[in-house]
Short mmCIF file of N, CA and C in Angstrom, two decimals:
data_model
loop_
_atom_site.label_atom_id
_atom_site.label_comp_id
_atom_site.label_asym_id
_atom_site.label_seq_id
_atom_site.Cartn_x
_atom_site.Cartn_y
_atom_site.Cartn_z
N UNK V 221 22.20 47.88 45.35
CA UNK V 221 23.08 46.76 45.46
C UNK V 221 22.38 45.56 46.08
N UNK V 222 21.64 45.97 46.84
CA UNK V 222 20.67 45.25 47.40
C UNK V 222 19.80 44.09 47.16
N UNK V 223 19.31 44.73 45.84
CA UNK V 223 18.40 44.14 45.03
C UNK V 223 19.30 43.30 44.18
N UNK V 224 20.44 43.93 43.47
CA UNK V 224 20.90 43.35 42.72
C UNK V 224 21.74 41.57 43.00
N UNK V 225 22.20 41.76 44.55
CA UNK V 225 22.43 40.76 45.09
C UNK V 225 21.50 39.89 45.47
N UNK V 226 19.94 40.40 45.72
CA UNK V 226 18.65 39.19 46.01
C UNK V 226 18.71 38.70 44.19
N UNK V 227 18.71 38.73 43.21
CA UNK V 227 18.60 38.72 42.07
C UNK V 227 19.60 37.75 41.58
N UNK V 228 20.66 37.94 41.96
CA UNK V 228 21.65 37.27 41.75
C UNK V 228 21.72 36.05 42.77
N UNK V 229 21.38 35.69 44.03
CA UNK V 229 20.87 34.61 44.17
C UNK V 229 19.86 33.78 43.90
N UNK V 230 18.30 34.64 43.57
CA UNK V 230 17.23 33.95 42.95
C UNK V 230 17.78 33.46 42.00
N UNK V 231 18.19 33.70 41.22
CA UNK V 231 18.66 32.94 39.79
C UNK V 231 20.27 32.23 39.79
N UNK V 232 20.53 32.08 40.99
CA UNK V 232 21.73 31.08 40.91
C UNK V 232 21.43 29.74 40.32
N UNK V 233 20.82 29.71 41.29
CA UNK V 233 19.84 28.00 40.55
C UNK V 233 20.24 27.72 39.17
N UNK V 234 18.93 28.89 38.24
CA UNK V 234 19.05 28.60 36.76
C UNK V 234 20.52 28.39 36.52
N UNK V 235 21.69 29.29 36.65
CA UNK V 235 22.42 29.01 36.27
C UNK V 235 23.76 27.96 36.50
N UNK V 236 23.32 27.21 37.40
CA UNK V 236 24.22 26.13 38.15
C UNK V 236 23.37 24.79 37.53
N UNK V 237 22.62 24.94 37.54
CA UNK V 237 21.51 23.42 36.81
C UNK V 237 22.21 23.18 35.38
N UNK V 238 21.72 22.13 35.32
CA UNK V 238 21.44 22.12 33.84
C UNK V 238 19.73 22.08 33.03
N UNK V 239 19.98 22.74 31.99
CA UNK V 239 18.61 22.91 31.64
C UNK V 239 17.70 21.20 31.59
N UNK V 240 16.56 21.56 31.74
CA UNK V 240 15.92 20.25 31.47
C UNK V 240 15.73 19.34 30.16
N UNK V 241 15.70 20.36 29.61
CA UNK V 241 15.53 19.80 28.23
C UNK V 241 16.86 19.38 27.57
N UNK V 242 17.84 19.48 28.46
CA UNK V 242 19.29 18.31 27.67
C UNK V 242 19.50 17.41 28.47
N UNK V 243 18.45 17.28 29.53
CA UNK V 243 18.36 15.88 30.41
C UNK V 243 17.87 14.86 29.34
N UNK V 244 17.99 12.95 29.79
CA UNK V 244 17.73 12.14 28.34
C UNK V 244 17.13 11.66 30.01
N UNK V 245 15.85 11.43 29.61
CA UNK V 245 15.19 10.21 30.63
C UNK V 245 14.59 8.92 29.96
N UNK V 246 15.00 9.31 28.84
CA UNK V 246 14.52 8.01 27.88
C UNK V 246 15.24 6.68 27.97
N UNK V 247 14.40 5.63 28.22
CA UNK V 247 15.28 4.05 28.57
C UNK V 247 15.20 3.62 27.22
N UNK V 248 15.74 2.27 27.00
CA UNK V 248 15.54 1.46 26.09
C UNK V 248 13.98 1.05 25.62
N UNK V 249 13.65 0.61 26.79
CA UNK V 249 11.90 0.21 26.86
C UNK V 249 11.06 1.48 25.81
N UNK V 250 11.42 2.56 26.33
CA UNK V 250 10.66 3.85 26.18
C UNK V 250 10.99 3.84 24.26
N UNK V 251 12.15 3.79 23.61
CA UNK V 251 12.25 4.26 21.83
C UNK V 251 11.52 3.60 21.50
N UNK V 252 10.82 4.43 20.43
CA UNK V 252 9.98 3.47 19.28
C UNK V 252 11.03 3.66 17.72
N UNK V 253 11.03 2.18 17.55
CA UNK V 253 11.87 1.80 16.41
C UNK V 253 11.12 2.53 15.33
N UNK V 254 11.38 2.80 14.21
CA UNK V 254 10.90 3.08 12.95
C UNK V 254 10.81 1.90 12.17
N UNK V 255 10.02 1.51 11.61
CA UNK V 255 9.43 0.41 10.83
C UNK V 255 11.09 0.22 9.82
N UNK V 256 11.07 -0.73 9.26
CA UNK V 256 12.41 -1.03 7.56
C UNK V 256 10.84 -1.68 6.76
N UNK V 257 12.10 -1.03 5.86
CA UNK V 257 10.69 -1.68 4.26
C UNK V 257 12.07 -2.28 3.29
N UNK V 258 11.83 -3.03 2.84
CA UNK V 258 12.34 -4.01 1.76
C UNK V 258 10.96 -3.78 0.64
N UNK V 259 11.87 -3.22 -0.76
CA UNK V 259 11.42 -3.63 -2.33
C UNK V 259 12.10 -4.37 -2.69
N UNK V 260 10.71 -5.43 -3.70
CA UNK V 260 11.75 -6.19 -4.51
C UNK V 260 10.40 -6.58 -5.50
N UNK V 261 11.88 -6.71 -6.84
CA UNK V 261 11.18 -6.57 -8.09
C UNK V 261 10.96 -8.04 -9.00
N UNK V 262 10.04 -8.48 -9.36
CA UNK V 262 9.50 -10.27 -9.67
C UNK V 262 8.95 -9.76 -11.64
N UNK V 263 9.85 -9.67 -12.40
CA UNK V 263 9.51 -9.36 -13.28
C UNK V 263 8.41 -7.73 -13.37
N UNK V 264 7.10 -8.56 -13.80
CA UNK V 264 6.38 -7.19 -13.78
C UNK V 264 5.57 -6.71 -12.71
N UNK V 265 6.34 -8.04 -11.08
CA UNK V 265 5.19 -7.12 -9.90
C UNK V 265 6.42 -6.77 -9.18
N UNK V 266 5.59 -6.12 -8.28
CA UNK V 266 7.03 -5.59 -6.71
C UNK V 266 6.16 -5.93 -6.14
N UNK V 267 7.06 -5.99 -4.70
CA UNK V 267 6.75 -6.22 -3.20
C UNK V 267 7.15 -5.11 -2.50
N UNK V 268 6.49 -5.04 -1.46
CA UNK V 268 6.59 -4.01 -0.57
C UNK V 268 6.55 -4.71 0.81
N UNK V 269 7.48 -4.32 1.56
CA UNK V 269 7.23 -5.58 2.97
C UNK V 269 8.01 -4.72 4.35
N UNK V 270 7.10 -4.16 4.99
CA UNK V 270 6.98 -3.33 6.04
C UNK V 270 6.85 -4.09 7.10
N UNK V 271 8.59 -3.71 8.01
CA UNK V 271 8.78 -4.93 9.44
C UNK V 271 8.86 -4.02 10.49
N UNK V 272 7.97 -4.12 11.06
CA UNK V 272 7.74 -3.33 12.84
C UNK V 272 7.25 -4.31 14.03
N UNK V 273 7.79 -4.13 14.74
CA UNK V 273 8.05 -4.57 15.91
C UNK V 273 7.73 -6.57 15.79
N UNK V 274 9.31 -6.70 15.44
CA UNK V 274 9.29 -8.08 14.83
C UNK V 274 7.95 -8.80 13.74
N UNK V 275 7.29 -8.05 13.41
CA UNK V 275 5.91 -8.54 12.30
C UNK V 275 6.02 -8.32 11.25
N UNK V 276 6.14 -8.59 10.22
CA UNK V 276 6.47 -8.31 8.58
C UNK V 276 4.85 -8.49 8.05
N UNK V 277 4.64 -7.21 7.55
CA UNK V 277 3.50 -7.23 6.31
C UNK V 277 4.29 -6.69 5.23
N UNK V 278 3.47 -7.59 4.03
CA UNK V 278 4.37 -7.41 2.70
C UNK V 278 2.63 -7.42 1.90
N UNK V 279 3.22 -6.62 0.55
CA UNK V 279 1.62 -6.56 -0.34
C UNK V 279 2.36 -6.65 -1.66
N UNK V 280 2.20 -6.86 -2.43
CA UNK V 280 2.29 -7.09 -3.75
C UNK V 280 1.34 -6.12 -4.86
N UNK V 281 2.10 -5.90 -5.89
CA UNK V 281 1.11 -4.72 -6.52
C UNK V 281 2.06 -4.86 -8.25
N UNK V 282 0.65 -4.61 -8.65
CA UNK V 282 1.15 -4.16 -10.51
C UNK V 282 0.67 -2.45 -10.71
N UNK V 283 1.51 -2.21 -11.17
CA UNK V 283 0.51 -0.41 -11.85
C UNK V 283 0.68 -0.55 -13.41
N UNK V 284 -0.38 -0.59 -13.71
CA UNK V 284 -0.47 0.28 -15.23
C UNK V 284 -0.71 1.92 -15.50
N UNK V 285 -0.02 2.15 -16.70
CA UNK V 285 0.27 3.74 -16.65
C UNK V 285 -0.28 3.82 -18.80
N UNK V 286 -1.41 4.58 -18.53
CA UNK V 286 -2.03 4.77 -19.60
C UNK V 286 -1.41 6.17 -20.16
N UNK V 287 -0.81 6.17 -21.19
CA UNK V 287 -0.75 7.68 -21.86
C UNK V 287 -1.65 8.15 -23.11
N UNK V 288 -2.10 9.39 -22.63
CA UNK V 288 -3.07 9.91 -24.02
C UNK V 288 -2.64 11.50 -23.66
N UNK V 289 -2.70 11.84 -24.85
CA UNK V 289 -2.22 13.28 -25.44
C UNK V 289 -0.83 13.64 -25.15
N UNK V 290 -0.05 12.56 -25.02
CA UNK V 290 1.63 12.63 -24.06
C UNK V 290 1.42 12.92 -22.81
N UNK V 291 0.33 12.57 -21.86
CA UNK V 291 0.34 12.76 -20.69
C UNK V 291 0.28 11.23 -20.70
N UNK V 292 1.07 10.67 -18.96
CA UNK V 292 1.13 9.26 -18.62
C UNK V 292 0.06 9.80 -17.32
N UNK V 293 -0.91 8.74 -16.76
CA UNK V 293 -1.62 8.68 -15.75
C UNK V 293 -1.77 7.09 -15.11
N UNK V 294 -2.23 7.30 -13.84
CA UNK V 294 -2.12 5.90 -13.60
C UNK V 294 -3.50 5.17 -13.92
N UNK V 295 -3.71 4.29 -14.44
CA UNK V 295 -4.89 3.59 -14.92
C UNK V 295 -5.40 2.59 -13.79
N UNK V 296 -4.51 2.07 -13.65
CA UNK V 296 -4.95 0.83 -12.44
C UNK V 296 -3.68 0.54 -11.77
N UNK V 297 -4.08 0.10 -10.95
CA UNK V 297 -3.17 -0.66 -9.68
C UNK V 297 -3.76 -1.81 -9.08
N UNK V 298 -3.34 -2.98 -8.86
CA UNK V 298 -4.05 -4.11 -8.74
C UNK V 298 -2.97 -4.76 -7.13
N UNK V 299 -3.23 -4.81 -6.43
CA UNK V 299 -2.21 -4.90 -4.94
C UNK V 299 -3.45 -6.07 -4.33
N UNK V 300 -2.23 -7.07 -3.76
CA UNK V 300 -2.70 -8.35 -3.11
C UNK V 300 -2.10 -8.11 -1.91
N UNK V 301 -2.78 -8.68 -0.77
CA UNK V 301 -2.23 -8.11 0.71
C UNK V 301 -3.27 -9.97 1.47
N UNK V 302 -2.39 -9.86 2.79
CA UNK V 302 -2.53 -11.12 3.65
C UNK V 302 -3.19 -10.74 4.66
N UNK V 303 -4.37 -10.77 4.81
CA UNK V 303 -4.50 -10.39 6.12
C UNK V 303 -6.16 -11.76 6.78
N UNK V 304 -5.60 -12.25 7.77
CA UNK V 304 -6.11 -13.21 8.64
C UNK V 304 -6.67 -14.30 7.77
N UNK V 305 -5.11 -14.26 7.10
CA UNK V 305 -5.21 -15.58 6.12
C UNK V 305 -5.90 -15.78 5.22
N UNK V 306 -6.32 -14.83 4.36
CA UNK V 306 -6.96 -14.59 3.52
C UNK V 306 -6.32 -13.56 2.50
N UNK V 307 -6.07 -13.95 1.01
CA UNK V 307 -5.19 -12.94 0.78
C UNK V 307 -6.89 -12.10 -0.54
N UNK V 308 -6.64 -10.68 -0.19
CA UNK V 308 -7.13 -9.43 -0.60
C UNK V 308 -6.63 -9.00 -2.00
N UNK V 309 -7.82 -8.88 -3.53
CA UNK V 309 -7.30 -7.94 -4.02
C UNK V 309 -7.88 -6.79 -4.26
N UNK V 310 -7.32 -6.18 -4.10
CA UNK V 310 -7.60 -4.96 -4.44
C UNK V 310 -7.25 -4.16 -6.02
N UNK V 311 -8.17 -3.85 -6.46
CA UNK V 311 -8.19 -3.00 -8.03
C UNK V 311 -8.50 -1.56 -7.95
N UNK V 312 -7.72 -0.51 -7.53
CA UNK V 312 -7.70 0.59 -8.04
C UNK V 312 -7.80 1.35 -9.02
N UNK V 313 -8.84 2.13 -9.91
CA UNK V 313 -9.04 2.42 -10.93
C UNK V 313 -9.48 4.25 -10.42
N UNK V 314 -9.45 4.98 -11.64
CA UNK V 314 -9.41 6.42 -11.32
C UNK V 314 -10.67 6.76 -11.04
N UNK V 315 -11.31 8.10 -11.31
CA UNK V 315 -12.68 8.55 -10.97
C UNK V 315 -13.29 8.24 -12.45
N UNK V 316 -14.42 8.63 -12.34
CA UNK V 316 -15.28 8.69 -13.63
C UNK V 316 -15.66 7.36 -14.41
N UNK V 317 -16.01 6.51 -13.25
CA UNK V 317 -16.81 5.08 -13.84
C UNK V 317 -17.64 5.03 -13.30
N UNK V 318 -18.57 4.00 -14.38
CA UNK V 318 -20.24 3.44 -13.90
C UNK V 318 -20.02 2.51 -12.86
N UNK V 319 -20.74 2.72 -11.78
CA UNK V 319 -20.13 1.69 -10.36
C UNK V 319 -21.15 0.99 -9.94
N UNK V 320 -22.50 0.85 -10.74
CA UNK V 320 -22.58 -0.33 -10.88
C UNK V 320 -22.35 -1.07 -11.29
N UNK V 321 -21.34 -1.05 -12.56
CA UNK V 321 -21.15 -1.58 -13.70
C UNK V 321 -19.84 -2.66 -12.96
N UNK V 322 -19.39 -2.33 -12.05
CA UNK V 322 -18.82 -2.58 -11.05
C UNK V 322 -16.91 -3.15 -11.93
N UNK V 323 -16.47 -4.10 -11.90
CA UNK V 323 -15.23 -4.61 -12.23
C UNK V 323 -15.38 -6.30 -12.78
N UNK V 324 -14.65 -6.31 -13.56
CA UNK V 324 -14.46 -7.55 -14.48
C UNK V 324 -13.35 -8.12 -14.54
N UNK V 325 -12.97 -9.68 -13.80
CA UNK V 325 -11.47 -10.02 -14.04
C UNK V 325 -11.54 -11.16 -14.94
N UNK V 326 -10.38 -11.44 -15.36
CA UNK V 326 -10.68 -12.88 -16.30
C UNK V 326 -9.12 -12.85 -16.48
N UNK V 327 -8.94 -14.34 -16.26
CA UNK V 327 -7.28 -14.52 -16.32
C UNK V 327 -7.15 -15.66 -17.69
N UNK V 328 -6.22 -15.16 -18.73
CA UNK V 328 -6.28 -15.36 -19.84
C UNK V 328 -8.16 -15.40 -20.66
N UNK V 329 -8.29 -17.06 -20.91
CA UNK V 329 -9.71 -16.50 -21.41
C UNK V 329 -10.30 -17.54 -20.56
N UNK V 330 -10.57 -17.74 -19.09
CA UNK V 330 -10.93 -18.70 -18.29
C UNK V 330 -12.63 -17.37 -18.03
N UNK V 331 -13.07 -18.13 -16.80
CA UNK V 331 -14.65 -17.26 -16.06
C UNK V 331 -14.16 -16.58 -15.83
N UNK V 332 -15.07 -15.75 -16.23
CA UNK V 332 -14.96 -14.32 -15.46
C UNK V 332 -15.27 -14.05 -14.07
N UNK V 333 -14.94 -13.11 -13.61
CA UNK V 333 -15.45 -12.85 -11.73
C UNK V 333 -15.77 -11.53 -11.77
N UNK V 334 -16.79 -11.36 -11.31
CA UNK V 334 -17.60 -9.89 -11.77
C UNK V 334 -17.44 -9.18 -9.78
N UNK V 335 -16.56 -7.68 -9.68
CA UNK V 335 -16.19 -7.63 -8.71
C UNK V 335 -16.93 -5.95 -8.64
N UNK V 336 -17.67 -6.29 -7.45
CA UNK V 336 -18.29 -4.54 -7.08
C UNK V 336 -17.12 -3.30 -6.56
N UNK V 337 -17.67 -2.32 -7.11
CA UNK V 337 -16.67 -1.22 -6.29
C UNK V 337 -16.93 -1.22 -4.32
N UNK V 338 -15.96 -1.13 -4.02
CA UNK V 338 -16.26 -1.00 -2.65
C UNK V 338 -16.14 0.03 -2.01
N UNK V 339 -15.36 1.29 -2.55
CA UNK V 339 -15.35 2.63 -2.24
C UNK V 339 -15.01 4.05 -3.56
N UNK V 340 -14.81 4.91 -3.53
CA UNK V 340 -14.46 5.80 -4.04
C UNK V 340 -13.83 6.93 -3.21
N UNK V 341 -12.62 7.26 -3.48
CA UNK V 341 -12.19 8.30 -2.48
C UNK V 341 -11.74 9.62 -3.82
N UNK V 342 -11.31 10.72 -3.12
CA UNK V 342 -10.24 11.82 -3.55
C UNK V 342 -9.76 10.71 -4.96
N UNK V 343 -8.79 9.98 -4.41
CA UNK V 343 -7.82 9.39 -5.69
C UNK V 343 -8.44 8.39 -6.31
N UNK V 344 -9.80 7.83 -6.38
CA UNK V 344 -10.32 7.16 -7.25
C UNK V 344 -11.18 6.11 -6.47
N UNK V 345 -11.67 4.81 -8.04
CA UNK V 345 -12.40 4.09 -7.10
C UNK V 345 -11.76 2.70 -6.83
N UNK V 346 -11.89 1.92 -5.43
CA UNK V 346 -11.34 0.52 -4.97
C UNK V 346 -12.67 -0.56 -5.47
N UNK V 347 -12.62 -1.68 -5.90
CA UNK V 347 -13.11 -2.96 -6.04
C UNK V 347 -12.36 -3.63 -5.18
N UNK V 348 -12.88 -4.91 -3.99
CA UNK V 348 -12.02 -5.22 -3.17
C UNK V 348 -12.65 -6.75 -3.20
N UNK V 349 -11.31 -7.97 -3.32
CA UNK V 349 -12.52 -9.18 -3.26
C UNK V 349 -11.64 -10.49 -2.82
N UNK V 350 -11.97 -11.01 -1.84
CA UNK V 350 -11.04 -12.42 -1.06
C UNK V 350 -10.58 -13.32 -2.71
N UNK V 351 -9.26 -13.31 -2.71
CA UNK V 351 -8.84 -14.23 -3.56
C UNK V 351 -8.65 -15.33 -2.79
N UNK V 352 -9.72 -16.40 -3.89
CA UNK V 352 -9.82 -17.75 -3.28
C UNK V 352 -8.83 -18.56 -4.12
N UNK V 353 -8.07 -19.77 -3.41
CA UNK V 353 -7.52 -20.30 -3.89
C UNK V 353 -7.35 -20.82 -5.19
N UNK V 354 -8.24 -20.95 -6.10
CA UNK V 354 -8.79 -21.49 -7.36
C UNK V 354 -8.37 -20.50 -7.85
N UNK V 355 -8.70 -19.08 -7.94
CA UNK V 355 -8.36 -17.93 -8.51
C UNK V 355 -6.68 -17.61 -8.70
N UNK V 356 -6.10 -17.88 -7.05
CA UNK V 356 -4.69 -17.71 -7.17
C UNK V 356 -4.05 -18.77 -7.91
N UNK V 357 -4.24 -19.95 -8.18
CA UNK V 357 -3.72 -20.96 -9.01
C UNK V 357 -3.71 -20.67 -10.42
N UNK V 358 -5.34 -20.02 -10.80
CA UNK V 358 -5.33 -19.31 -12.33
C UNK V 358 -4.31 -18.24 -12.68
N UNK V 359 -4.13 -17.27 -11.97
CA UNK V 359 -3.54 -16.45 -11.78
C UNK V 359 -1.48 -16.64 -11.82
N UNK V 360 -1.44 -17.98 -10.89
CA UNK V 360 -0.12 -18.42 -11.15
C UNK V 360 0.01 -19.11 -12.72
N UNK V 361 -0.74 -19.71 -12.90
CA UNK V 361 -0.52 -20.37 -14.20
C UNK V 361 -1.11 -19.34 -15.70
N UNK V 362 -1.50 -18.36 -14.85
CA UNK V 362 -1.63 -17.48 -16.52
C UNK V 362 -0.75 -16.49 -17.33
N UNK V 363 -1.08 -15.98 -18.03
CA UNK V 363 -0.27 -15.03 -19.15
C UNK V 363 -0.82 -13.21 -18.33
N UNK V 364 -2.10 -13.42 -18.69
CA UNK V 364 -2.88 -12.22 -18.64
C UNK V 364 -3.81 -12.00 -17.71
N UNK V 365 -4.04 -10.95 -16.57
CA UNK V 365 -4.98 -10.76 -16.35
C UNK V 365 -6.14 -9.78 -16.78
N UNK V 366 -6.71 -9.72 -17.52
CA UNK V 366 -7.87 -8.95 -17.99
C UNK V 366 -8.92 -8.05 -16.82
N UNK V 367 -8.50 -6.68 -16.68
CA UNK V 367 -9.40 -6.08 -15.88
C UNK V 367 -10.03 -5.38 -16.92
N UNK V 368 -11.57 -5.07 -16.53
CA UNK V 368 -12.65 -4.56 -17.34
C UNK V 368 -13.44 -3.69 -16.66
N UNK V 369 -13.58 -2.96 -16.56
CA UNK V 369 -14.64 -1.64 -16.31
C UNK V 369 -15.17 -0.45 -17.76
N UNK V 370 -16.33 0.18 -16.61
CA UNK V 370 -16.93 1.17 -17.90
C UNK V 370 -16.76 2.50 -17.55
N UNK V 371 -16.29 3.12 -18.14
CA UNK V 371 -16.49 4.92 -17.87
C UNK V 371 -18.26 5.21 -17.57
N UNK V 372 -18.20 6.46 -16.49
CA UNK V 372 -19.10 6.76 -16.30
C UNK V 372 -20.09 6.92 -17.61
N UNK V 373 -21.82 6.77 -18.19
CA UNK V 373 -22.02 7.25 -19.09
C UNK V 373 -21.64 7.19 -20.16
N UNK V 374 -21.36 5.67 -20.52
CA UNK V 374 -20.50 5.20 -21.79
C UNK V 374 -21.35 3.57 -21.58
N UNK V 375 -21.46 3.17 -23.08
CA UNK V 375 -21.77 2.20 -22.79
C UNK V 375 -20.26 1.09 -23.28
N UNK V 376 -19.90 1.29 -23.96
CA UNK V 376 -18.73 0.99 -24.52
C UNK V 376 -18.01 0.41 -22.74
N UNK V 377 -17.33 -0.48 -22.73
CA UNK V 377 -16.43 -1.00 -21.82
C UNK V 377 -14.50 -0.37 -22.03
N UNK V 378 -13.60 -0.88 -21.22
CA UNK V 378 -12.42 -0.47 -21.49
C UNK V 378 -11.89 -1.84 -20.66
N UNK V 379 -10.70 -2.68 -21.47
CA UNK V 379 -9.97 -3.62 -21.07
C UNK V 379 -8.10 -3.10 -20.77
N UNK V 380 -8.26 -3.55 -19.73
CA UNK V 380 -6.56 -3.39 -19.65
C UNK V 380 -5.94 -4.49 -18.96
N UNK V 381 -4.69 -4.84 -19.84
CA UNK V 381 -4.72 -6.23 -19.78
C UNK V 381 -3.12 -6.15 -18.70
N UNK V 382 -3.27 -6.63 -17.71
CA UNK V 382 -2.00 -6.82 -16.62
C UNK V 382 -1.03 -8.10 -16.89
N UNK V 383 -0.03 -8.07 -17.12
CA UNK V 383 0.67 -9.28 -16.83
C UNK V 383 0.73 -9.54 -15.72
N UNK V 384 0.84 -11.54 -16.02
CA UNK V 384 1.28 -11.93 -14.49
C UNK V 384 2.64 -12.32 -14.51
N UNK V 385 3.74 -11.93 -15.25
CA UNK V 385 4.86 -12.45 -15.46
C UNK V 385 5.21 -12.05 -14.14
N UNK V 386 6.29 -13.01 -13.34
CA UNK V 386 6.52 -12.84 -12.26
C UNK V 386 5.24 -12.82 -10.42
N UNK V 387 4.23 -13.16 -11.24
CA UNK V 387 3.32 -13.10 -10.21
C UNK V 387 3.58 -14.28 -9.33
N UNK V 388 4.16 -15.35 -9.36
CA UNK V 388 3.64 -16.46 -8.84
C UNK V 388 5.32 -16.33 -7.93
N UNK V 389 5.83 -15.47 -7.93
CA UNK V 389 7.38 -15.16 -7.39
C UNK V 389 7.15 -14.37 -6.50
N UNK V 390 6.46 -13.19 -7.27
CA UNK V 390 5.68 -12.30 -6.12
C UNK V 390 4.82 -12.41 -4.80
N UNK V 391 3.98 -13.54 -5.37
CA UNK V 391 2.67 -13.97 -4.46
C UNK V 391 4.23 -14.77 -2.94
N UNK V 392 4.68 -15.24 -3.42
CA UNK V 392 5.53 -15.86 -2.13
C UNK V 392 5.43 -15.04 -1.16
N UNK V 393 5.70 -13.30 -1.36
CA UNK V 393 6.37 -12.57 -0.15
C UNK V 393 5.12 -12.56 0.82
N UNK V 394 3.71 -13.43 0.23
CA UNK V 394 2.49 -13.04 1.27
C UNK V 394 2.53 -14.18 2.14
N UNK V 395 3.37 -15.29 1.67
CA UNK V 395 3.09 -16.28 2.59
C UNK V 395 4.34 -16.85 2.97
N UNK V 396 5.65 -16.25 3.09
CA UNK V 396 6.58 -16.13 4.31
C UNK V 396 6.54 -15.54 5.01
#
């Protein structure tokens, strides 16, 4: 009985408390918000615009989707992004190209701008290159953008041609 009564006071405690873990010591200061994202659709581009802790980054992007043998794959992705005032594009293309052969843009049938790969990962390879103002003006005022690359071991080239319908609607969300 003895024991059973030291036992039964050691553990009064536990059972008069409340556990710790349904204590909240968390203030206001202490939550971290979860980012909001807003899409929105400009003919043939979207926006993507990710707001955390009062700062909005937004990027802009086209995908083309190539089908052969009734399979659809993604061919390219072409995404413009703002960063320290300078707006970025970026051309995503899959594995299995000549990288020196590097990337080819041309908006309708204006110069061309010959753009190096800048990486290759798992999901393919990036070309990455400061769009200068001259470029974004072509780009607002054109029909087509013409991206060009070569398959690995081919001499033959491959064109895929992006609209800019809606680009110049799109390009806004980088500079509000």
């Amino acid at each position: 009985m003895r024991q059973l009564l030291s036992l039964l006071v050691l553990s009064l405690p536990l059972w008069v408390a409340q556990p710790a873990f349904t204590q909240s010591t968390t203030t206001e200061e202490d939550r971290v918000e979860s980012p909001s994202m807003t899409r929105s659709t400009y003919k043939d581009w979207q926006s993507l615009c990710v707001i955390k802790e009062e700062t909005t980054t937004c990027e802009i992007s086209q995908t083309l989707q190539v089908e052969k043998d009734g399979q659809s794959s993604i061919a390219l992705r072409i995404t413009l992004s703002k960063r320290a005032d300078k707006t970025l594009m970026e051309i995503a293309l899959p594995l299995g190209l000549d990288l020196p052969a590097g990337v080819v843009l041309q908006v309708d049938d204006s110069n061309e701008i010959s753009v190096p790969f800048t990486t290759c990962v798992a999901q393919g390879c990036a070309a990455l290159v400061t769009a200068e103002e001259e470029f974004l003006i072509e780009l607002r005022k054109g029909n087509t953008l013409k991206v060009a690359f070569r398959p690995f071991a081919q001499t033959q080239g491959v064109i895929l041609n992006a609209s800019l319908r809606g680009f110049s609607s799109a390009l806004q969300e980088l500079s509000d």
